[in-house]
PDB file of C-alpha atoms in Angstrom:
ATOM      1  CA  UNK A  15     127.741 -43.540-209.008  1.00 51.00           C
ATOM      2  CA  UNK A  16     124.411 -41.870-210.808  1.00 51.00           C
ATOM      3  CA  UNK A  17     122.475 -44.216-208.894  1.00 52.00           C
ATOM      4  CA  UNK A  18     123.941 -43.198-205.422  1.00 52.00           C
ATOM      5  CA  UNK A  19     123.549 -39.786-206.445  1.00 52.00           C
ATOM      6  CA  UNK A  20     119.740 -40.503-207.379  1.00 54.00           C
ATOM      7  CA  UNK A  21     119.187 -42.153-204.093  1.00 56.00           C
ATOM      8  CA  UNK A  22     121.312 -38.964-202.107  1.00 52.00           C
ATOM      9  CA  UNK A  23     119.199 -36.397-204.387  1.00 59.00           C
ATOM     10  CA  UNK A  24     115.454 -37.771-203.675  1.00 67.00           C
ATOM     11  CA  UNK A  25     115.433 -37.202-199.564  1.00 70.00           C
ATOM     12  CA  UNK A  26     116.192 -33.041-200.958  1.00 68.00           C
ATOM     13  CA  UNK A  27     113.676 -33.508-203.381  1.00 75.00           C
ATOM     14  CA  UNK A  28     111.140 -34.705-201.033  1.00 77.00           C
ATOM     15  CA  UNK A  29     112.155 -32.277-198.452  1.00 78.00           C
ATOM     16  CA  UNK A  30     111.828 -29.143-201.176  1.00 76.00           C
ATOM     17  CA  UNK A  31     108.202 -30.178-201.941  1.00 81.00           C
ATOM     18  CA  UNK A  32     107.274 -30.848-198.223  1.00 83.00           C
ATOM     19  CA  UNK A  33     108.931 -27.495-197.953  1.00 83.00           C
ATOM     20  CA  UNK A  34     106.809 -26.053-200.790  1.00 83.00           C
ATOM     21  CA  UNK A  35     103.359 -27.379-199.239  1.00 85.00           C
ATOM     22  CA  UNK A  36     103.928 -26.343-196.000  1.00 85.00           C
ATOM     23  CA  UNK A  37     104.511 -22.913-197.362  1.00 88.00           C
ATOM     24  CA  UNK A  38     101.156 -22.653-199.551  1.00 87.00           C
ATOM     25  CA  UNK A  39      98.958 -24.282-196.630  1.00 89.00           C
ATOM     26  CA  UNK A  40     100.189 -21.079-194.699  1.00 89.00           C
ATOM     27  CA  UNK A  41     100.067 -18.675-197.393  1.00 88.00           C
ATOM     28  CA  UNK A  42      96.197 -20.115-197.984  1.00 89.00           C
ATOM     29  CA  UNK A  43      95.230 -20.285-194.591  1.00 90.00           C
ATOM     30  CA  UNK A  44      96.874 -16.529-194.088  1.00 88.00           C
ATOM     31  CA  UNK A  45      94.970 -15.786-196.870  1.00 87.00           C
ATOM     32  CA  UNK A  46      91.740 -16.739-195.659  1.00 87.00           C
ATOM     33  CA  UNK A  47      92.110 -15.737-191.963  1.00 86.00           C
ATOM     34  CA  UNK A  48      92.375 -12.423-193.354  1.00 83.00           C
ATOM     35  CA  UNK A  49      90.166 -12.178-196.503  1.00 84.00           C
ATOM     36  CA  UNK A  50      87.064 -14.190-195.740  1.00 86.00           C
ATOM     37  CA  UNK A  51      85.802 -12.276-193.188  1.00 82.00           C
ATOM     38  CA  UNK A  52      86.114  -8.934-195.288  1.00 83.00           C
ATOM     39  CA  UNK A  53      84.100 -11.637-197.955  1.00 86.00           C
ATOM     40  CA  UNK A  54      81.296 -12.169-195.509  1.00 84.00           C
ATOM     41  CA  UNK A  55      80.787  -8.984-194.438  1.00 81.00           C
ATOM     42  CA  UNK A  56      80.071  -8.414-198.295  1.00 84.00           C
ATOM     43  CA  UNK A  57      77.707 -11.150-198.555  1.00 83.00           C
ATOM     44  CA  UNK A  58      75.884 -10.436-195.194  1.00 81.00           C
ATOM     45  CA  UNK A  59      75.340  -6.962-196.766  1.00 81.00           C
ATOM     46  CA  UNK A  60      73.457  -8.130-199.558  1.00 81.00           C
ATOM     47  CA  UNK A  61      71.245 -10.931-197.707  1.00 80.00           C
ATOM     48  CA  UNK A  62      67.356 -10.558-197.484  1.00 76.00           C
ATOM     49  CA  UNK A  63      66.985 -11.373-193.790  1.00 75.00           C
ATOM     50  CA  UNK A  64      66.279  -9.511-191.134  1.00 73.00           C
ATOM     51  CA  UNK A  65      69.271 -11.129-188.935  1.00 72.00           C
ATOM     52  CA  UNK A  66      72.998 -10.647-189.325  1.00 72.00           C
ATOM     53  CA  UNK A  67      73.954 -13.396-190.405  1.00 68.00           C
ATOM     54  CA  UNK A  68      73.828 -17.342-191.947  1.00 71.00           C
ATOM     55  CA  UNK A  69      71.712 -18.878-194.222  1.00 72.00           C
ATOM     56  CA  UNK A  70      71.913 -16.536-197.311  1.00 73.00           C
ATOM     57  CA  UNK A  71      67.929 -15.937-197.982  1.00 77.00           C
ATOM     58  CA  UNK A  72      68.336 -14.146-201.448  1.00 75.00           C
ATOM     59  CA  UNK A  73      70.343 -10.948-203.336  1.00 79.00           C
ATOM     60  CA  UNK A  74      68.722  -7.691-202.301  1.00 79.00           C
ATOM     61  CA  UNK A  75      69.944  -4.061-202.249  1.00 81.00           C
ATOM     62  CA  UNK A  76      67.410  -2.412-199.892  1.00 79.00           C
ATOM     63  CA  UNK A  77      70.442  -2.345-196.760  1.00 79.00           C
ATOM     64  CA  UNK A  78      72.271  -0.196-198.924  1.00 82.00           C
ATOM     65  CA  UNK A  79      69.315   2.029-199.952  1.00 80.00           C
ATOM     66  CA  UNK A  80      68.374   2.225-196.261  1.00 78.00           C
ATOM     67  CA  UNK A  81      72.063   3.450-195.084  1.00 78.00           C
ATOM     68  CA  UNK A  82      72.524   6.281-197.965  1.00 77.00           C
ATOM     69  CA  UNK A  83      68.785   6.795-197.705  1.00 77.00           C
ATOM     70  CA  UNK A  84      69.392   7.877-194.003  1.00 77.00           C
ATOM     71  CA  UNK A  85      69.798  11.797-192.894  1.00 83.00           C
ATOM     72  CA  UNK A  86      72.141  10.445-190.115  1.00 82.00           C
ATOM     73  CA  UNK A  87      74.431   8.038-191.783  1.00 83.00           C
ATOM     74  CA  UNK A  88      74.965  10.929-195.179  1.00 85.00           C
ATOM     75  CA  UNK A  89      76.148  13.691-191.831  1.00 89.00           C
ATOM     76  CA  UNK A  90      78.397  11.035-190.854  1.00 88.00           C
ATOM     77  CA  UNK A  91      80.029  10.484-193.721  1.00 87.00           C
ATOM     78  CA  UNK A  92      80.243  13.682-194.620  1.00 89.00           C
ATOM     79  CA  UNK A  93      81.909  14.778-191.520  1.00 91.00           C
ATOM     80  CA  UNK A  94      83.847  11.746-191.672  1.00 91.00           C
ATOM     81  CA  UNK A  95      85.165  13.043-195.329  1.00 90.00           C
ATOM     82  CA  UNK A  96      85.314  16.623-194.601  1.00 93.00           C
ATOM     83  CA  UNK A  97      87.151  15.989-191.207  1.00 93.00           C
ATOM     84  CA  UNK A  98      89.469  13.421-192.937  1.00 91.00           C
ATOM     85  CA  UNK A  99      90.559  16.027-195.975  1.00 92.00           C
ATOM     86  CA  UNK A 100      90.975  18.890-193.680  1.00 94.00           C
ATOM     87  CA  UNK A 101      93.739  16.719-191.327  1.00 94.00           C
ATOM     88  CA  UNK A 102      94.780  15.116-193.979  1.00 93.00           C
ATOM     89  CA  UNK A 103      96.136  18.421-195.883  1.00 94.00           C
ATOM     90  CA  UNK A 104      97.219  19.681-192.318  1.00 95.00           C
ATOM     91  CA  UNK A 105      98.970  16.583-191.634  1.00 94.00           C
ATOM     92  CA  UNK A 106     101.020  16.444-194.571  1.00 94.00           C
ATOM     93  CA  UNK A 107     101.748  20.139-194.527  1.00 94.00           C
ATOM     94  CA  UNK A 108     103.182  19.476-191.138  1.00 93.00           C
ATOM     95  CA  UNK A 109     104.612  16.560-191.451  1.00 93.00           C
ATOM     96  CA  UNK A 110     106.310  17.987-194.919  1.00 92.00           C
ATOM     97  CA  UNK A 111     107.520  21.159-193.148  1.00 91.00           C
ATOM     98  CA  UNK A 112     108.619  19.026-190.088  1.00 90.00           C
ATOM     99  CA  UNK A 113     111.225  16.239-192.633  1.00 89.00           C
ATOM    100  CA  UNK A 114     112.645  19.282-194.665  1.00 88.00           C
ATOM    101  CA  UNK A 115     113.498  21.151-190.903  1.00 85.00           C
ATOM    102  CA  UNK A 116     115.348  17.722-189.989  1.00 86.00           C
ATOM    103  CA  UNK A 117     117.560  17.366-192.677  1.00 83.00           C
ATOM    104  CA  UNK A 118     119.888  19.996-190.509  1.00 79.00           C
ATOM    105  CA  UNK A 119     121.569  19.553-187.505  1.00 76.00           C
ATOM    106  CA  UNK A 120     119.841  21.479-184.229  1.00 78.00           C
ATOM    107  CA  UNK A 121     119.356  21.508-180.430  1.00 79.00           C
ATOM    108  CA  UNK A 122     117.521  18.468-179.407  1.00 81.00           C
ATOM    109  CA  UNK A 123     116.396  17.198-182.801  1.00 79.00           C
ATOM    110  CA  UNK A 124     116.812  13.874-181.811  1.00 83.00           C
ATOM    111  CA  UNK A 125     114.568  14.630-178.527  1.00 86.00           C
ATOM    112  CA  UNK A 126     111.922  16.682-180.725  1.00 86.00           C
ATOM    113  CA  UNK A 127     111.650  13.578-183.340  1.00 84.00           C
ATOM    114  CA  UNK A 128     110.663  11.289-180.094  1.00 85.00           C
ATOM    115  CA  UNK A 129     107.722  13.914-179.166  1.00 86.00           C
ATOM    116  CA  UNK A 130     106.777  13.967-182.903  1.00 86.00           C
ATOM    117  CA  UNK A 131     106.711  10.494-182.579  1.00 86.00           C
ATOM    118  CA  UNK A 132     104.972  10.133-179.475  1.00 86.00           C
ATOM    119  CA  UNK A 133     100.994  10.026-180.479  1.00 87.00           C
ATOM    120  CA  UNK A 134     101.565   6.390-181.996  1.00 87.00           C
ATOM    121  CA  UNK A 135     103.137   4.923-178.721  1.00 86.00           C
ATOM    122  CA  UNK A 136      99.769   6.373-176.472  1.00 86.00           C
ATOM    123  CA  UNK A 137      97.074   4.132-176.860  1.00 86.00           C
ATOM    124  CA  UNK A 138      94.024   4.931-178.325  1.00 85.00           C
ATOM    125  CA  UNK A 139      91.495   4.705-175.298  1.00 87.00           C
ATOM    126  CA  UNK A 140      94.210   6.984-172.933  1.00 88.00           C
ATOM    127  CA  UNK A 141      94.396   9.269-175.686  1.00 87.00           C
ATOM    128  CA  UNK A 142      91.207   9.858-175.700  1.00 88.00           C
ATOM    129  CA  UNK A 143      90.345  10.425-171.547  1.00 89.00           C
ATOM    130  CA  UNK A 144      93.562  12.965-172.055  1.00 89.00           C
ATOM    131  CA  UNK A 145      91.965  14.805-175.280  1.00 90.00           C
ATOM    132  CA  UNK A 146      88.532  14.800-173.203  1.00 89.00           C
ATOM    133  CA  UNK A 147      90.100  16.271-169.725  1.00 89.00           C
ATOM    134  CA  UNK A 148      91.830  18.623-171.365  1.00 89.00           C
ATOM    135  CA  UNK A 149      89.269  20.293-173.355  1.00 89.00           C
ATOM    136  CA  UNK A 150      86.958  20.048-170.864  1.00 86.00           C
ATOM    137  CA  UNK A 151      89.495  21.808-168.822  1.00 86.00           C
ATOM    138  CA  UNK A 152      89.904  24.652-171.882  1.00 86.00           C
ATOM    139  CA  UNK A 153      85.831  24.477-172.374  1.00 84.00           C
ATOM    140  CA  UNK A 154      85.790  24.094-176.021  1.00 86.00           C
ATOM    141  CA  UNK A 155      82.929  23.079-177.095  1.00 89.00           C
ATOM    142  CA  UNK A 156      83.143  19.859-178.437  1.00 90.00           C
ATOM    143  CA  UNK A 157      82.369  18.828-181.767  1.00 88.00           C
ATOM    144  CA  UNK A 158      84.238  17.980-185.349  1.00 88.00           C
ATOM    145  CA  UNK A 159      85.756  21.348-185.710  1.00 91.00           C
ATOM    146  CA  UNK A 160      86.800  22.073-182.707  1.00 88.00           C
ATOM    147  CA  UNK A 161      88.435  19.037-181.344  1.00 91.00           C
ATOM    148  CA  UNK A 162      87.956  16.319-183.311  1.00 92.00           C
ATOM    149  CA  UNK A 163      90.172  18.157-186.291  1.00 93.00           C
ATOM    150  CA  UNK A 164      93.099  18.391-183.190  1.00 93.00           C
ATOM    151  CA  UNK A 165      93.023  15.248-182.493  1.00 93.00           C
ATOM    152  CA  UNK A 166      92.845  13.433-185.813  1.00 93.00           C
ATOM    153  CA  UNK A 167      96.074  15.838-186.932  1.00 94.00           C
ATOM    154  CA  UNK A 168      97.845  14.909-183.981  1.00 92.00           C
ATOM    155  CA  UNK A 169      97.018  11.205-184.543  1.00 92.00           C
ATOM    156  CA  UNK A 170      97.786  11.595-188.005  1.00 93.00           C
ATOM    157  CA  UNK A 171     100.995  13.384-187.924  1.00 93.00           C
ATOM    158  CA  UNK A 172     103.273  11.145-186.698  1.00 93.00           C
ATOM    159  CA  UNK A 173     102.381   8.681-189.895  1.00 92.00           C
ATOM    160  CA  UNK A 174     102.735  11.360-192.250  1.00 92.00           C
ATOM    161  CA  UNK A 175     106.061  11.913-190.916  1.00 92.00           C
ATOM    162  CA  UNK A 176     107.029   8.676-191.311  1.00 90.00           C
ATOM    163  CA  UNK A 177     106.142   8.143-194.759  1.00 88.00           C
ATOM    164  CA  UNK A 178     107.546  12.008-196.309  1.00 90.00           C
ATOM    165  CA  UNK A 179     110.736  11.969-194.054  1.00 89.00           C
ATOM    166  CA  UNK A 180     112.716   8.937-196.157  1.00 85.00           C
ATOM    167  CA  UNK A 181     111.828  10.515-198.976  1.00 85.00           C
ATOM    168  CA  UNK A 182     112.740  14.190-198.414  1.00 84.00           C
ATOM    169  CA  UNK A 183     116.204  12.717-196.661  1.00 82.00           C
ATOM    170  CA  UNK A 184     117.037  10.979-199.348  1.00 78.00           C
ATOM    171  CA  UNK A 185     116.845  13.906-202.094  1.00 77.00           C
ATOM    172  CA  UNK A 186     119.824  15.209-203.692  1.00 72.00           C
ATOM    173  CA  UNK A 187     120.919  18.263-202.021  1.00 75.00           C
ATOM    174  CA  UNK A 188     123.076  19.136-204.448  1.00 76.00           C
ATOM    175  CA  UNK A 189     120.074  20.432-206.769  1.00 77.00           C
ATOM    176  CA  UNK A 190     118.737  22.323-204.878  1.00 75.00           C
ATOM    177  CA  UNK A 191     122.025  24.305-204.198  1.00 75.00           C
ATOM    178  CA  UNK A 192     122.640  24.304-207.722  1.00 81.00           C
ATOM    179  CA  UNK A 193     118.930  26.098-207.998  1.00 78.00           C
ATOM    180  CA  UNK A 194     120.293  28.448-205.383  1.00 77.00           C
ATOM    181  CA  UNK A 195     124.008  28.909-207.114  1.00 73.00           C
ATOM    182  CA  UNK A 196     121.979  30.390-210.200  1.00 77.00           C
ATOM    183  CA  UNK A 197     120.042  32.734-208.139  1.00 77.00           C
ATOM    184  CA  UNK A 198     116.632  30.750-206.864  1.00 77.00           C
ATOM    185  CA  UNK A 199     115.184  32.336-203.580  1.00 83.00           C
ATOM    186  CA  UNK A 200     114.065  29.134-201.387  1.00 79.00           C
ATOM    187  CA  UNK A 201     110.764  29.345-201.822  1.00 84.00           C
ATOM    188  CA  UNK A 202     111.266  29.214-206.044  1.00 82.00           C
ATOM    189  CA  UNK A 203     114.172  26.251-205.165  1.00 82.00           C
ATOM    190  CA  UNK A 204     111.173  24.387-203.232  1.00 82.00           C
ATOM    191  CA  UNK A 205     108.338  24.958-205.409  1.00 81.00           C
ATOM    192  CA  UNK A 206     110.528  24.393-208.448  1.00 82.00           C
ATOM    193  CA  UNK A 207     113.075  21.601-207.696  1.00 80.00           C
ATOM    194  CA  UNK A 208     111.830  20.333-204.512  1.00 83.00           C
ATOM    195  CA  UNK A 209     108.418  19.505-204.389  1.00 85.00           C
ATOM    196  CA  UNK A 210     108.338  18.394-208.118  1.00 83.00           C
ATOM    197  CA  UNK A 211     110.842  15.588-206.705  1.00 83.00           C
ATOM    198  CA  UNK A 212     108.928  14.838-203.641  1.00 86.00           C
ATOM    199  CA  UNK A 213     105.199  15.166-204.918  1.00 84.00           C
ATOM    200  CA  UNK A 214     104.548  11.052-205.939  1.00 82.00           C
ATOM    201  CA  UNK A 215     105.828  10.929-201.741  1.00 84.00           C
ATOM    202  CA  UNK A 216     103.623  14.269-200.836  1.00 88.00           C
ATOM    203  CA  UNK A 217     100.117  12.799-202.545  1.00 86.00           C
ATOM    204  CA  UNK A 218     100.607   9.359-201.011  1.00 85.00           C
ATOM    205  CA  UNK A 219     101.196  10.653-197.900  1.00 89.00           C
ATOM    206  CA  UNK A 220      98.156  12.635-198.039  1.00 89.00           C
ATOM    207  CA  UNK A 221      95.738   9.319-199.201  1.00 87.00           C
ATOM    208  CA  UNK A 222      97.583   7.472-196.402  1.00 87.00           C
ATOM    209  CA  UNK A 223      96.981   9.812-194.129  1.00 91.00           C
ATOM    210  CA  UNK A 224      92.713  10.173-194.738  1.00 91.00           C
ATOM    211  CA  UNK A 225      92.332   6.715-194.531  1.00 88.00           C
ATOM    212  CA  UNK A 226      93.795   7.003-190.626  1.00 90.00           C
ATOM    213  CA  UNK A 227      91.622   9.987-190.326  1.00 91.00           C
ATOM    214  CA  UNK A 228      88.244   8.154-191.960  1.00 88.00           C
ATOM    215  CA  UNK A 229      88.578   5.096-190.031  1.00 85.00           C
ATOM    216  CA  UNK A 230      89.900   6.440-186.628  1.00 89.00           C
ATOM    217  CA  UNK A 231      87.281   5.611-183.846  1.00 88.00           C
ATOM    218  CA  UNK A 232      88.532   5.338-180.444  1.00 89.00           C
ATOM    219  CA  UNK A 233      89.719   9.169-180.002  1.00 91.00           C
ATOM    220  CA  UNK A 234      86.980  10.545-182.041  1.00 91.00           C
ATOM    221  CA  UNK A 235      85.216   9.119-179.578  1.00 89.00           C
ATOM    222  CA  UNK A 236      85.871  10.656-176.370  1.00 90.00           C
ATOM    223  CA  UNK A 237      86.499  14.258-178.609  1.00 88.00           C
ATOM    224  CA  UNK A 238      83.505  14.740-180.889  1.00 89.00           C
ATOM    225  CA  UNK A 239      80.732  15.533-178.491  1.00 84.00           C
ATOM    226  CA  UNK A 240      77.232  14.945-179.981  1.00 86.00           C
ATOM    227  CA  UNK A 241      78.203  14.458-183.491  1.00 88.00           C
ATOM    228  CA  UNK A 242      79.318  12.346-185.439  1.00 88.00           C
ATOM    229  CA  UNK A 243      81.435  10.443-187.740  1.00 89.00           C
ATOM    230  CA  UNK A 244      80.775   6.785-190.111  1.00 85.00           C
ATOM    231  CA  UNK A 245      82.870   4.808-187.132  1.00 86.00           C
ATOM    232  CA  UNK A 246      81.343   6.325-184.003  1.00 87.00           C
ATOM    233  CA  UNK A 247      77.972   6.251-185.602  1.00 84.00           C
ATOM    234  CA  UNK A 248      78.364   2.655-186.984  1.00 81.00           C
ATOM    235  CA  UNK A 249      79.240   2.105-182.922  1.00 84.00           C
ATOM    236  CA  UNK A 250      76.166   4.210-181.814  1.00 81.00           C
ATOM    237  CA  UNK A 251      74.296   1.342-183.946  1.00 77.00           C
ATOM    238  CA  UNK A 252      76.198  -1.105-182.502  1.00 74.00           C
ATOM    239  CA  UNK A 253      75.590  -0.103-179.416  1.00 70.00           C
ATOM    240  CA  UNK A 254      71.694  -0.099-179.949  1.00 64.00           C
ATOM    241  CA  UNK A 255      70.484  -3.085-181.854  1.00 64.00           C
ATOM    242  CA  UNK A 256      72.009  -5.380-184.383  1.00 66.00           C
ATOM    243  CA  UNK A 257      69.953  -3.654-187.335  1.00 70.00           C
ATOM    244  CA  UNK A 258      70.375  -5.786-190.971  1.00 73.00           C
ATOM    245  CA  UNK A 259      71.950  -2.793-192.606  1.00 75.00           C
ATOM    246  CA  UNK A 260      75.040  -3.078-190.331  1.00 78.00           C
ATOM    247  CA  UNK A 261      77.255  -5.252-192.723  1.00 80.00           C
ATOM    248  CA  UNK A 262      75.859  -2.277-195.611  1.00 81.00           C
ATOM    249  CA  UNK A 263      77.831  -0.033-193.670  1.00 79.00           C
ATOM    250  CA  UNK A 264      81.023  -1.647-192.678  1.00 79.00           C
ATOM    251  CA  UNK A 265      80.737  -2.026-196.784  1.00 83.00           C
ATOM    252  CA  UNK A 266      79.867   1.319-197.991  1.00 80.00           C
ATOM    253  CA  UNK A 267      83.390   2.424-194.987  1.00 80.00           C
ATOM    254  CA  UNK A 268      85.427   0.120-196.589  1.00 81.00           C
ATOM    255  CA  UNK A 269      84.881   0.770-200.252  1.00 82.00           C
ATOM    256  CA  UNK A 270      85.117   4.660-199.304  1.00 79.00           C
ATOM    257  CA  UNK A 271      88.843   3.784-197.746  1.00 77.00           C
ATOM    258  CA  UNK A 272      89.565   1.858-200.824  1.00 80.00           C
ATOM    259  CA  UNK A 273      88.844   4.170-203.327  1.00 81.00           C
ATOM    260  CA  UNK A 274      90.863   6.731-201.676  1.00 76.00           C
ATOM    261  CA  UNK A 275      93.880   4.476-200.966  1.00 73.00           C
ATOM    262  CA  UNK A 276      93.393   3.392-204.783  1.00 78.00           C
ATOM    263  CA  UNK A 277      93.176   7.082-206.067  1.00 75.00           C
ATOM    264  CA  UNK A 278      96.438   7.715-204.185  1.00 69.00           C
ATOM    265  CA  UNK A 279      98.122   4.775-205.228  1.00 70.00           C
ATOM    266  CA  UNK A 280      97.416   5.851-208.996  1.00 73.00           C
ATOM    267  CA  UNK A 281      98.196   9.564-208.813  1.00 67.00           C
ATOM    268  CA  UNK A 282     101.715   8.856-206.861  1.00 64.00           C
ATOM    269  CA  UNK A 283     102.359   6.084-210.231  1.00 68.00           C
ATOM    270  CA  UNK A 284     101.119   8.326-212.436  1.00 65.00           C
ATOM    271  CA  UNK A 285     103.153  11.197-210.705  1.00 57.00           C
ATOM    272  CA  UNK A 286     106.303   8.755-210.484  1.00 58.00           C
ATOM    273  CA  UNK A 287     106.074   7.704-214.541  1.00 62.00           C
ATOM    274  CA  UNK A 288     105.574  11.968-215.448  1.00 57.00           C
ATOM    275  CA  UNK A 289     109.169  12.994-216.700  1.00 52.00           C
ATOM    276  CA  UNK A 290     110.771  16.024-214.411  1.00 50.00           C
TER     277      UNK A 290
END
């Protein structure tokens, strides 16, 4: 009998490790289909050669001297940071005011959640001819102010909402109407029950939301007239010649989008770990 069951038991056995390679020849190729480009692009932007591109020549840092010595490419990013705080606060404001509002019942919510929605179903490239018609129609002068901020809040809304509404529907209620049972006024319930529950939700949503901003390309586009941000002037490059110091930008946007999605990943931990 232990020798039948040997014989039943080593087809599952050799089935569970055929499983178990099949599994980490995906996970490695995923892995790599996704990672190795991101690890050229860092290599590329430290090769001494004047092409993009294979064989590595030697280690040199002049690419990135060249971008953050440039006048053009230290506007860019600053509009690109400026523009991406500014919808970024917005944004979550919005969005914040916008998932307390839905907790209650009204007219058409479910209709008015839809046209909240409704940025993330347009794509990008008829997004942008409708932002450009229409402020050509309502001659505003185009630029990162004027209608670029529009644009990126109304991109970035709709995310921001996504990410604060779970969390602000799945608070407690019955705190804050013990807050107002003792006398709070609703702006003292929000600022002192509310928000203090929310915030981890609240800052993340705010680091998630200037990473859309700083990398969004297609409808800053066709909205930001003659200047510009890192994305539209890495494709103004682009669109020029194949300069060496390419692969030092897409570097110096990447690690800018990292740090920030880093920083917000810490102070929502750090904010989650703080006792209330």
């Amino acid at each position: 009998m232990a020798g039948s069951t040997d014989t039943a038991g080593a087809p599952a056995d050799r089935l569970g490790r055929l499983r178990a390679t099949a599994l980490s020849v995906y996970a490695g190729l995923f892995y790599a289909v996704l990672y190795l480009p991101i690890l050229l692009l860092v290599v590329l932007s430290f090769n001494d050669s004047q092409s993009i591109g294979l064989p590595f020549k030697g280690v040199t840092l002049r690419w990135f001297e060249e971008v953050l010595g440039s006048s053009a490419m230290r506007t860019s990013i600053a509009n690109s940071v400026l523009l991406g705080i500014a919808s970024s606060v917005i944004a979550t404001v919005l969005a914040l005011m916008l998932a307390l509002g839905f907790r209650n019942d009204f007219a058409f919510k479910n209709l008015l959640m839809k046209v909240v929605l409704l940025p993330i179903l347009v794509p990008g490239i008829v997004g942008g001819v409708i932002y450009l018609v229409f402020f050509g129609y309502a001659e505003l002068p185009f630029g990162v102010w004027s209608t670029a901020l529009p644009v990126h809040i109304t991109w970035v809304l709709p995310f921001a909402f996504l990410t604060l509404f779970p969390r602000v529907h799945g608070l407690d209620r019955s705190l804050e109407e013990a807050a107002a049972d003792l006398g709070a006024r609703p702006w003292v319930t929000f600022r002192r029950v509310t928000f203090p529950l929310i915030k981890p939700g609240v800052v993340a949503t705010t680091m998630f939301a200037f990473t859309l901003s700083f990398d969004e390309f297609i409808r800053t586009l066709f909205s930001i007239g003659n200047e510009r941000t890192v994305p539209v002037h890495l494709w103004s490059l682009l669109s020029d010649q194949m300069a060496p110091f390419l692969p030092a930008v897409g570097v110096v946007i990447m690690a800018i989008s990292m740090m920030v999605s880093l920083a917000g990943f810490a102070l929502s931990a750090r904010a989650d770990r703080r006792p209330r």
